[in-house]
Short mmCIF file of C-alpha atoms and ligand atoms in Angstrom, two decimals:
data_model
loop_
_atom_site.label_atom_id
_atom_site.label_comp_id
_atom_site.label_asym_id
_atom_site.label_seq_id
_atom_site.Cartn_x
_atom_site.Cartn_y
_atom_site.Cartn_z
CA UNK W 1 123.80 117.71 95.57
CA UNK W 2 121.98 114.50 94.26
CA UNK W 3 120.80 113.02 97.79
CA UNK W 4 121.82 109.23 98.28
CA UNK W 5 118.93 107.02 97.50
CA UNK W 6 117.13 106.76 100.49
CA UNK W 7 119.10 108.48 102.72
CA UNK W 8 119.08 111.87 103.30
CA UNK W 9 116.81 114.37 102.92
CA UNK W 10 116.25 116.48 99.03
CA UNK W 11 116.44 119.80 100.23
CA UNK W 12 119.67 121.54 101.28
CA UNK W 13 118.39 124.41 102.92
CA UNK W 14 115.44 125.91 105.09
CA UNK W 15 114.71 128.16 102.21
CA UNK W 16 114.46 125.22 99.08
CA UNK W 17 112.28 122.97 102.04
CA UNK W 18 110.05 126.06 102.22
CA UNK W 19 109.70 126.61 98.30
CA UNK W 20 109.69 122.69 97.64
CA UNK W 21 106.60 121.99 100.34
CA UNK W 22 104.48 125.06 99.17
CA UNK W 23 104.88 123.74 95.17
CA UNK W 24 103.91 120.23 96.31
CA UNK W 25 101.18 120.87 98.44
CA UNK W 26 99.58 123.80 96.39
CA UNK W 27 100.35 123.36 92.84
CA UNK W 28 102.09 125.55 90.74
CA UNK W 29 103.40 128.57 92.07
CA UNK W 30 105.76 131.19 89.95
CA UNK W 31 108.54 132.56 91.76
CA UNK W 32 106.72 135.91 92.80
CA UNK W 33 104.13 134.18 94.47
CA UNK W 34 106.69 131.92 96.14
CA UNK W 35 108.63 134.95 97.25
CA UNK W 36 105.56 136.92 98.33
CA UNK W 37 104.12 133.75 100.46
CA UNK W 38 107.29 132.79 102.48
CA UNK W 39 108.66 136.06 102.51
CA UNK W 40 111.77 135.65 101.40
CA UNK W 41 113.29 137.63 98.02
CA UNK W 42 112.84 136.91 94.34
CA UNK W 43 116.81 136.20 94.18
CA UNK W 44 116.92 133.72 97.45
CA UNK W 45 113.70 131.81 95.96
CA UNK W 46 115.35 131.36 92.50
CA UNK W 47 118.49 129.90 94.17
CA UNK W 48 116.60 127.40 96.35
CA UNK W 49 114.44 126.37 93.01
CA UNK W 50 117.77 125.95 90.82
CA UNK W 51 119.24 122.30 92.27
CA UNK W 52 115.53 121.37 92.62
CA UNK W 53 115.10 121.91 88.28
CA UNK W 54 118.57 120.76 88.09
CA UNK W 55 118.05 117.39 90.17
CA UNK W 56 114.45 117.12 88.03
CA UNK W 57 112.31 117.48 91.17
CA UNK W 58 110.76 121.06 89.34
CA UNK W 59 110.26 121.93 86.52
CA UNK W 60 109.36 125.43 84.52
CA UNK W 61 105.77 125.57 82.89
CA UNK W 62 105.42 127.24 80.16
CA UNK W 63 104.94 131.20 80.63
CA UNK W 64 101.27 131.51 82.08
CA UNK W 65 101.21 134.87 83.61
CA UNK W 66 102.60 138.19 84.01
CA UNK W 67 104.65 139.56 87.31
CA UNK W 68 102.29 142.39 87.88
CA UNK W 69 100.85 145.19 85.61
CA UNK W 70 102.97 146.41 82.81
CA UNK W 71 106.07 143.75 83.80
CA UNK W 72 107.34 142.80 80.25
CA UNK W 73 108.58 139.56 81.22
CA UNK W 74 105.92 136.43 81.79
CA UNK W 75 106.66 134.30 84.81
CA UNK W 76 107.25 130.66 84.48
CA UNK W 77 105.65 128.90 87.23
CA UNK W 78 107.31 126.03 89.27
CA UNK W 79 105.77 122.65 89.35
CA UNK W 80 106.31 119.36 90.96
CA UNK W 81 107.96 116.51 88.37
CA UNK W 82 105.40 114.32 89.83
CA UNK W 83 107.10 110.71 87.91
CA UNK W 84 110.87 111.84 89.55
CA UNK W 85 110.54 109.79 92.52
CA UNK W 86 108.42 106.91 93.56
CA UNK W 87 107.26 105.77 96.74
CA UNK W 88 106.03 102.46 98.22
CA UNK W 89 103.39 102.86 101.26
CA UNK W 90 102.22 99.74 102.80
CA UNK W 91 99.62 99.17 105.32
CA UNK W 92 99.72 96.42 107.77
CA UNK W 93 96.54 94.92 109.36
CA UNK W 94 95.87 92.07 111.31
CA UNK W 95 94.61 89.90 108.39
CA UNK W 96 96.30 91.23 104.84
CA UNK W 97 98.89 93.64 103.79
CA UNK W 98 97.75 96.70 101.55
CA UNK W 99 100.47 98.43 99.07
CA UNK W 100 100.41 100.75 96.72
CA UNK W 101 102.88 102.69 94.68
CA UNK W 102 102.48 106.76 94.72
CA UNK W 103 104.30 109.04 92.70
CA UNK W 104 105.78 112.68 94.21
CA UNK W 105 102.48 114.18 93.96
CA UNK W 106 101.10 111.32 96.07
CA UNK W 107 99.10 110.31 93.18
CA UNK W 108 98.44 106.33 93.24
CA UNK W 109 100.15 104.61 90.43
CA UNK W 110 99.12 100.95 90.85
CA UNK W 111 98.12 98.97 94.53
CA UNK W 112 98.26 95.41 95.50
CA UNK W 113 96.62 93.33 98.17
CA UNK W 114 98.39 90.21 100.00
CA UNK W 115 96.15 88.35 102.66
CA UNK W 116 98.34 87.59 105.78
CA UNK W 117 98.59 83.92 107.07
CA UNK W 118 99.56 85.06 110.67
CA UNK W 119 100.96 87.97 112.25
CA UNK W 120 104.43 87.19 113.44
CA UNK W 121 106.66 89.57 112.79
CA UNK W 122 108.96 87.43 110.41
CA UNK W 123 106.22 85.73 107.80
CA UNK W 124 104.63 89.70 107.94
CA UNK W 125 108.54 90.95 106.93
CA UNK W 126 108.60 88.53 104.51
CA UNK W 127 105.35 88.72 102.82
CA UNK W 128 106.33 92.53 102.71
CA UNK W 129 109.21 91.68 100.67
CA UNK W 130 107.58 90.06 98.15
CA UNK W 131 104.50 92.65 97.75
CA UNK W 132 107.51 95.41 97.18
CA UNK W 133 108.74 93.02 94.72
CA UNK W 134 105.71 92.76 93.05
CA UNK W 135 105.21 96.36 93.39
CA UNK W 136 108.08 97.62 91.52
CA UNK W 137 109.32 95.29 89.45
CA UNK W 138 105.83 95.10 87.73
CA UNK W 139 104.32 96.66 84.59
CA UNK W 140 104.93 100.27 85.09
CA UNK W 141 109.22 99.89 85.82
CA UNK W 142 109.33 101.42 89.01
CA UNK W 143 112.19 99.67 90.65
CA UNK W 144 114.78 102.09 89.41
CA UNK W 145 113.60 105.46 90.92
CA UNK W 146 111.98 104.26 94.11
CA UNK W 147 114.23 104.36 97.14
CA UNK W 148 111.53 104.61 100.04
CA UNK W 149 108.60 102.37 101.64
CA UNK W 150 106.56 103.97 104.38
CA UNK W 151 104.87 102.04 106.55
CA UNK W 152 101.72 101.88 108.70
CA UNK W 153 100.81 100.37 111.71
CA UNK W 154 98.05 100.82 114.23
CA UNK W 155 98.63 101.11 117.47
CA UNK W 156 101.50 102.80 119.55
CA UNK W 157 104.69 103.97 117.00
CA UNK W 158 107.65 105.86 117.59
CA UNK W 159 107.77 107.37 114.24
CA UNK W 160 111.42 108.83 114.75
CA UNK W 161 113.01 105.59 115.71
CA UNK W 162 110.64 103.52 113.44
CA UNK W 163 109.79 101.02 116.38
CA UNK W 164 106.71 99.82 117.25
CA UNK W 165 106.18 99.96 120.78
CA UNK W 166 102.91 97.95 120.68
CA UNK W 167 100.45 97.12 118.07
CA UNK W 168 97.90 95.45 119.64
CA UNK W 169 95.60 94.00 116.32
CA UNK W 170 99.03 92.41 115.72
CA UNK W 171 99.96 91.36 118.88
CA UNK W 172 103.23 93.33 118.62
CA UNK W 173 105.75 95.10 121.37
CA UNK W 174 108.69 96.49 120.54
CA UNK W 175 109.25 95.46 116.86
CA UNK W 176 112.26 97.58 114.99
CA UNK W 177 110.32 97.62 112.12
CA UNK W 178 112.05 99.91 110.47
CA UNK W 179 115.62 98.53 110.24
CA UNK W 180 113.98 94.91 109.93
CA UNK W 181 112.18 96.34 106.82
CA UNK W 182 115.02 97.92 105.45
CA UNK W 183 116.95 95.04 105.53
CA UNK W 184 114.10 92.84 104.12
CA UNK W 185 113.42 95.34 100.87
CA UNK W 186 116.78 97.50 100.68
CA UNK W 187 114.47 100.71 100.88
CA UNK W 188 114.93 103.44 103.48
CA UNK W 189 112.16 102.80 105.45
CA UNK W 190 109.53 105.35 107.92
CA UNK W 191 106.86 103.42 110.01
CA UNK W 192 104.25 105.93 111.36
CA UNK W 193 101.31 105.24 113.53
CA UNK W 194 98.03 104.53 110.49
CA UNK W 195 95.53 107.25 111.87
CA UNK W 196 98.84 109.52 111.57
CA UNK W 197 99.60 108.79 108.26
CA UNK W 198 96.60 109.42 106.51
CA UNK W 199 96.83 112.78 108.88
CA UNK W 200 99.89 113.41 106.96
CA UNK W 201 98.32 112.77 103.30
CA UNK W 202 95.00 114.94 104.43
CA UNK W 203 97.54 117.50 105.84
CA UNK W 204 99.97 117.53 102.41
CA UNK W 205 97.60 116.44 99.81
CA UNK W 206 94.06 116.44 100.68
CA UNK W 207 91.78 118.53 102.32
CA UNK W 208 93.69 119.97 105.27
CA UNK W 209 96.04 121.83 102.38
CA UNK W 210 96.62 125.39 104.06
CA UNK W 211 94.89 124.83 107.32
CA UNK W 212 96.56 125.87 110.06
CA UNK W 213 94.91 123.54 112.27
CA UNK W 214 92.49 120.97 111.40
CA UNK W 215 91.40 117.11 112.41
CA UNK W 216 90.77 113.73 110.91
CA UNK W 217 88.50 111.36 112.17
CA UNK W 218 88.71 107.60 111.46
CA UNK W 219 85.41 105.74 112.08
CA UNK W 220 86.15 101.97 111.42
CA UNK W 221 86.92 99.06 114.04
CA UNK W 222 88.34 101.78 116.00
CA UNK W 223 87.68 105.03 116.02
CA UNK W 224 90.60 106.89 116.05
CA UNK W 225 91.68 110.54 115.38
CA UNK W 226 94.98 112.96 114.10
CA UNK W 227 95.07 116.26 115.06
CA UNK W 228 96.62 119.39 112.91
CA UNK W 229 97.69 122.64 115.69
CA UNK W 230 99.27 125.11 114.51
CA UNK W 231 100.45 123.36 111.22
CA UNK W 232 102.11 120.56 112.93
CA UNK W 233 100.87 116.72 113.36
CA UNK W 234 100.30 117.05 117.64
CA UNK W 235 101.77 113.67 119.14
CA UNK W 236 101.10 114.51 122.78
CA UNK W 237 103.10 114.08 125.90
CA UNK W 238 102.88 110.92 126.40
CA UNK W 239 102.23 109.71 123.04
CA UNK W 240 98.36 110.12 123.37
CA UNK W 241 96.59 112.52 121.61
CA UNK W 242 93.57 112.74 119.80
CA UNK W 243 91.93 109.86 121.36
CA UNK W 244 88.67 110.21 120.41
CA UNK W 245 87.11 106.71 120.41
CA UNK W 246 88.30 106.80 124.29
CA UNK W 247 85.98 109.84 124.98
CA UNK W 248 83.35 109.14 127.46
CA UNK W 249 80.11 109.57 125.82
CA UNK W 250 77.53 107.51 127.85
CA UNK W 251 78.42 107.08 131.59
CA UNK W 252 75.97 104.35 131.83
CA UNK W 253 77.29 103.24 128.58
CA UNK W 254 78.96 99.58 127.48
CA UNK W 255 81.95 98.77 128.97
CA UNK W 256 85.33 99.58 126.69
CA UNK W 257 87.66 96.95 125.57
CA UNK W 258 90.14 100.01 126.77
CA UNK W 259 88.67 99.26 130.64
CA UNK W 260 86.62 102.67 130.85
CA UNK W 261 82.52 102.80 130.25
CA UNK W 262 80.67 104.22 127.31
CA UNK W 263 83.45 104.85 124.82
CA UNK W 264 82.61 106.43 121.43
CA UNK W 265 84.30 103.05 120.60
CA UNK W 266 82.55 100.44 122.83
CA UNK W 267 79.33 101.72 120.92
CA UNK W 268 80.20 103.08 117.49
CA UNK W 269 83.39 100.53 116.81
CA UNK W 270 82.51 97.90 113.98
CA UNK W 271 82.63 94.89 116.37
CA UNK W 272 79.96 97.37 118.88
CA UNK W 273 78.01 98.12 116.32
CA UNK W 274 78.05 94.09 115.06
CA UNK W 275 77.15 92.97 119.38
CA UNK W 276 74.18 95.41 119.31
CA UNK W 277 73.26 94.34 116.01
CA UNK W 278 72.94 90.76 117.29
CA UNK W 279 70.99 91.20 120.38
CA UNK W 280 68.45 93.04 118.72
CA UNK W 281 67.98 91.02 115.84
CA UNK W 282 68.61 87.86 118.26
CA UNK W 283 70.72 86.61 115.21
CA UNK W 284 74.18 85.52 116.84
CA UNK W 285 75.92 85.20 113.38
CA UNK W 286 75.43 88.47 112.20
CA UNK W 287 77.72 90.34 110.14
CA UNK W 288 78.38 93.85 109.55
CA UNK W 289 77.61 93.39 105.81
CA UNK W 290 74.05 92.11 107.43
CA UNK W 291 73.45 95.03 109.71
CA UNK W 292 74.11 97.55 106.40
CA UNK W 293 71.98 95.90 104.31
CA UNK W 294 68.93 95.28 107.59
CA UNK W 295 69.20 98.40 108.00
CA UNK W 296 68.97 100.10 104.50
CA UNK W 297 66.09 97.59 103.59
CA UNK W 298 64.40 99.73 106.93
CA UNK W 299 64.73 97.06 110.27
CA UNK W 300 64.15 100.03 112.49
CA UNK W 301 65.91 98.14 115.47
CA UNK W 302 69.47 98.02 113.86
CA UNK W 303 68.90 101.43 112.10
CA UNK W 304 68.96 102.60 115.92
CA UNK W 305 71.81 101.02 116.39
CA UNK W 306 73.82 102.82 113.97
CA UNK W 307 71.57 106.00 114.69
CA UNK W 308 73.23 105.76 118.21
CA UNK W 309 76.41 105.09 117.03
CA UNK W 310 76.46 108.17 114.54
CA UNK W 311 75.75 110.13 117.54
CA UNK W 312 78.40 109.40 119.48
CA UNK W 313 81.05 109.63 117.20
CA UNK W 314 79.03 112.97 116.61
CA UNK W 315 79.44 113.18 120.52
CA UNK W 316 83.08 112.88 120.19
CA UNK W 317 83.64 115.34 117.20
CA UNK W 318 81.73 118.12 118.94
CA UNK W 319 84.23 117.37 122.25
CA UNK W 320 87.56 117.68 119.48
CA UNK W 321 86.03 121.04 117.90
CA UNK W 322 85.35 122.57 121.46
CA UNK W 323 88.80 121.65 123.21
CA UNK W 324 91.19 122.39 119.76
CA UNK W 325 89.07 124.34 117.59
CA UNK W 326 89.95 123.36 113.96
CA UNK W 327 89.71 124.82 111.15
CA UNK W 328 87.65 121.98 109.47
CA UNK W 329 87.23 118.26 110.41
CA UNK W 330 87.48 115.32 107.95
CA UNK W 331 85.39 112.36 109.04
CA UNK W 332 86.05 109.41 107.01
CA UNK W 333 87.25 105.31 107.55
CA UNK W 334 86.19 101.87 106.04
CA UNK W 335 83.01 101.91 108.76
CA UNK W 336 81.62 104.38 106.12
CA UNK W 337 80.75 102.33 103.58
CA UNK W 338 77.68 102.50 105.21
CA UNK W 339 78.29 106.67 105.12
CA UNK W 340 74.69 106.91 104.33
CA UNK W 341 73.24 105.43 107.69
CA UNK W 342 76.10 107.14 109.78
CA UNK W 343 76.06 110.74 108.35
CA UNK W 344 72.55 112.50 109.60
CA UNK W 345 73.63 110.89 112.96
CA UNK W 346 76.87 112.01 113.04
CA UNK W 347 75.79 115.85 112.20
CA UNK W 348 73.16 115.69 114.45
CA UNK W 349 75.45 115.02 117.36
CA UNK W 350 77.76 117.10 116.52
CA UNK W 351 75.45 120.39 115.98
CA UNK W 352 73.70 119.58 119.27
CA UNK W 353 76.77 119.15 121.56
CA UNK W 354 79.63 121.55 119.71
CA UNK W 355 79.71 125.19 121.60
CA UNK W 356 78.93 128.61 120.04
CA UNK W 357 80.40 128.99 117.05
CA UNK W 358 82.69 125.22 117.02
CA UNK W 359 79.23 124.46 115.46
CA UNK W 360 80.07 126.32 111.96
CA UNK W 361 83.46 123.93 111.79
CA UNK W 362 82.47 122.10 108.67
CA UNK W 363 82.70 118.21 108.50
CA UNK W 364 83.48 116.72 105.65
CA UNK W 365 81.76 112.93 105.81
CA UNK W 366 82.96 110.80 102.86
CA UNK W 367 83.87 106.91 102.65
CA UNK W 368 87.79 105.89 102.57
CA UNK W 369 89.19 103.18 100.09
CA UNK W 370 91.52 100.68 102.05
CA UNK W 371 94.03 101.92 99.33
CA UNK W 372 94.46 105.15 101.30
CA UNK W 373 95.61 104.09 104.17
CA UNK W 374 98.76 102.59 101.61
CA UNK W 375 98.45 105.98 100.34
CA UNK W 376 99.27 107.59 103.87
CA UNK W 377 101.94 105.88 104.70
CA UNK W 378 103.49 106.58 100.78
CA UNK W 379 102.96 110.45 102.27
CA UNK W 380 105.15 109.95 105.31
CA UNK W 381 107.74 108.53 103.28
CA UNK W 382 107.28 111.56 100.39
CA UNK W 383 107.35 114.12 103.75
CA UNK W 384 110.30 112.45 105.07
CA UNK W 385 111.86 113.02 101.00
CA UNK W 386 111.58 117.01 101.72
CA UNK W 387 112.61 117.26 104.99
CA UNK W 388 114.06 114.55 107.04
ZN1 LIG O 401 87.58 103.01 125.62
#
C-alpha cells in the first residue's frame, strides 16, 4: 500500500490514522499505551502499525520499558521516521515569498526568502517555482522524497478546493491556487488560510498538543485568530470565525479599515500603531522600527500607544476566553518583536475584562519567526499526508 506521491492519503484505515496522529503529535508511544489511549486492542493497534514500519513511516525503538509489572517481555515503542517524507510550506505575502523545507516531525530543515516584484498571480506562481527549486534541489537532496508544498495565504481560502476566494494584501479573488501551483512545481499542493495554518502546526506540533480546545492569536499587521473546539480547527458558517481584530473594543474608537469603529485592529494593527505613533511624535515618517526603539529608550507618548494597543488585543483575548473557553491561548505574530512593550498590556487587559474563572486560561506571549508561518503551511500539507 505505498500511497502515490502526492496523492492520496498514508493511512489505510481509521484505526492506523488514529495510531499514526497520536505517535506524531506525542512522541513515542509503545503499543500498550497506543491501545490503552484510543481504545482499541493490542492485536488491531499492531496491525495498523505494521504497513506504517513496513512503508518506513515508524519505526521500533529499542526496548525502553516493560508492559506492566512482572510482564517478561519489554515493549518497543513506536516512533515517527521523521527524514521519510519531506514537505515544502511556503508563505505568500504581499512583498516576498517565505519557504522552508520541514521534515515529518515538522522540524525545519533549511528556509529561503524570495522578495516579490509584484503580486500578480503569474510572476508570484513563477517565483514559487523557482524557490521550490531552490528548495529541494539544494544541499541537503530533498527532491527525491518530497511530494507536497502547502501553501499560505491571508485572507479568505477555501482550504478543500484550494481556491482563494479573496486575498486582499494581494489583491486576489478567486485564484485556483492550488491546481495553478501544482502545475507550476509538480507537487500535490494544499493552500490554507495563514492564521489557520500556523493553527494547524500549534494544534499538531506545538503547544496546543492534547488540548481539546484551545486558541491562537496573531498580533502583527492584522490581528487575526484560529480557534481549536472540541479538537477540530472551527471554520464557521460563513467562513468567519475567530475574528478577533474585528472585535469592537472602543465605541468611540478609530475607524476600521473593515468599515466598523474601534477595532482591536484599527488600534493595535502595525500600520495603527505606526498613525498614532506619528501624531504624537508629530514625525510623519515614522517607522515601526522607530516607535520600538522611542519607546524602549522611555518616550512616554508612544509607550502609550502601544500600552493601549496591548490592551485591546488584551480586550479581545478576554472576549475569545469568555465566549469559547479554551483550554490555553497562544499569543504570538511578527508585531512581537516588540513582545516586551506589548506583554504587561496585553495581561492586564485580559485579567481585567476575562469572567470568573476564563481569567486562569493561561497565555502564552512569545515572538514568532517569519519562518513559521512557512512552517504552518509545511503542517497542513504533513496533516493532509495522514489523513486526506
Ligand atoms: Zn475592523
Amino acid at each position: 500500500m505505498f500511497p502515490e506521491p502526492g496523492t492520496s492519503s498514508l493511512t489505510a484505515t481509521p484505526a492506523a490514522t488514529a495510531v499514526f496522529t497520536a505517535v506524531l503529535t506525542e512522541g513515542p508511544l509503545s503499543r500498550v499505551t497506543l491501545a490503552r489511549r484510543l481504545g482499541l486492542s493490542s492485536a488491531a493497534v499492531t496491525k495498523a502499525a505494521r504497513p506504517l514500519i513496513e512503508m518506513g513511516y515508524l519505526r521500533e525503538l529499542a526496548a525502553t520499558e516493560r508492559t506492566g509489572p512482572g510482564a517478561g517481555r519489554p515493549a518497543s515503542p513506536l516512533a515517527v521516521q521523521a527524514d521519510r517524507e519531506f514537505f515544502v510550506g511556503v508563505k505568500i505575502t504581499a512583498d516576498e515569498l517565505i519557504g522552508v523545507v520541514c521534515d515529518l516531525c515538522a522540524e525545519v530543515r533549511t528556509a529561503a526568502h524570495r522578495p516579490l516584484s509584484g503580486t500578480g498571480v503569474g510572476d508570484v506562481l513563477a517565483e514559487i517555482g523557482r524557490l521550490v527549486g531552490d528548495l529541494l534541489d539544494g544541499p541537503g537532496g530533498y527532491r527525491d522524497r518530497t511530494h507536497r508544498l502547502g501553501l499560505a495565504v491571508s485572507g479568505d481560502v477555501d482550504r478543500t478546493t484550494g481556491l482563494v476566494r479573496y486575498s486582499p494584501f494581494l489583491h486576489w479573488r478567486d485564484v485556483p491556487l492550488r491546481e495553478r501551483a501544482a502545475s507550476a512545481t509538480g507537487l500535490a499542493v494544499t493552500v490554507e488560510n495563514d492564521v489557520k495554518a500556523l493553527t494547524t502546526a500549534e494544534q499538531w506540533f506545538g503547544e496546543g498538543v492534547g488540548a481539546e480546545s484551545f486558541a491562537l492569536v496573531t498580533v502583527g499587521t492584522g490581528i487575526g485568530c484560529g480557534l481549536v473546539v472540541n479538537g477540530r480547527l472551527v471554520s464557521g458558517s460563513y467562513g468567519v470565525a475567530g475574528e478577533i481584530g474585528h472585535i469592537g473594543v472602543d465605541a468611540d474608537g478609530p475607524e476600521c479599515h473593515c468599515g466598523g469603529r474601534g477595532c482591536v485592529e484599527a488600534i493595535a494593527g502595525t500600520e495603527a500603531i505606526v498613525r498614532q505613533a506619528r501624531d504624537r511624535s508629530g514625525r510623519p515618517d515614522l517607522t515601526i522600527d522607530d516607535a520600538v526603539a522611542l519607546a524602549r529608550r522611555g518616550d512616554e507618548g508612544i509607550g502609550a500607544v502601544f500600552a493601549r494597543a496591548g490592551n485591546a488585543i488584551g480586550i479581545g483575548i478576554a472576549a475569545v476566553a469568555n465566549l469559547v473557553g479554551p483550554a490555553r491561548i497562544v499569543v504570538s505574530g511578527e508585531g512581537l518583536a516588540a513582545y516586551d512593550l506589548f506583554e504587561p498590556h496585553i495581561r492586564a487587559g485580559f485579567e481585567r475584562q476575562a469572567f470568573g474563572a476564563a481569567v486562569q486560561c493561561p497565555l502564552s506571549i512569545r515572538p514568532l519567526p517569519f519562518e513559521e508561518w512557512a512552517r504552518g503551511a509545511a503542517a497542513v500539507s504533513i496533516q493532509t499526508l495522514v489523513a486526506s
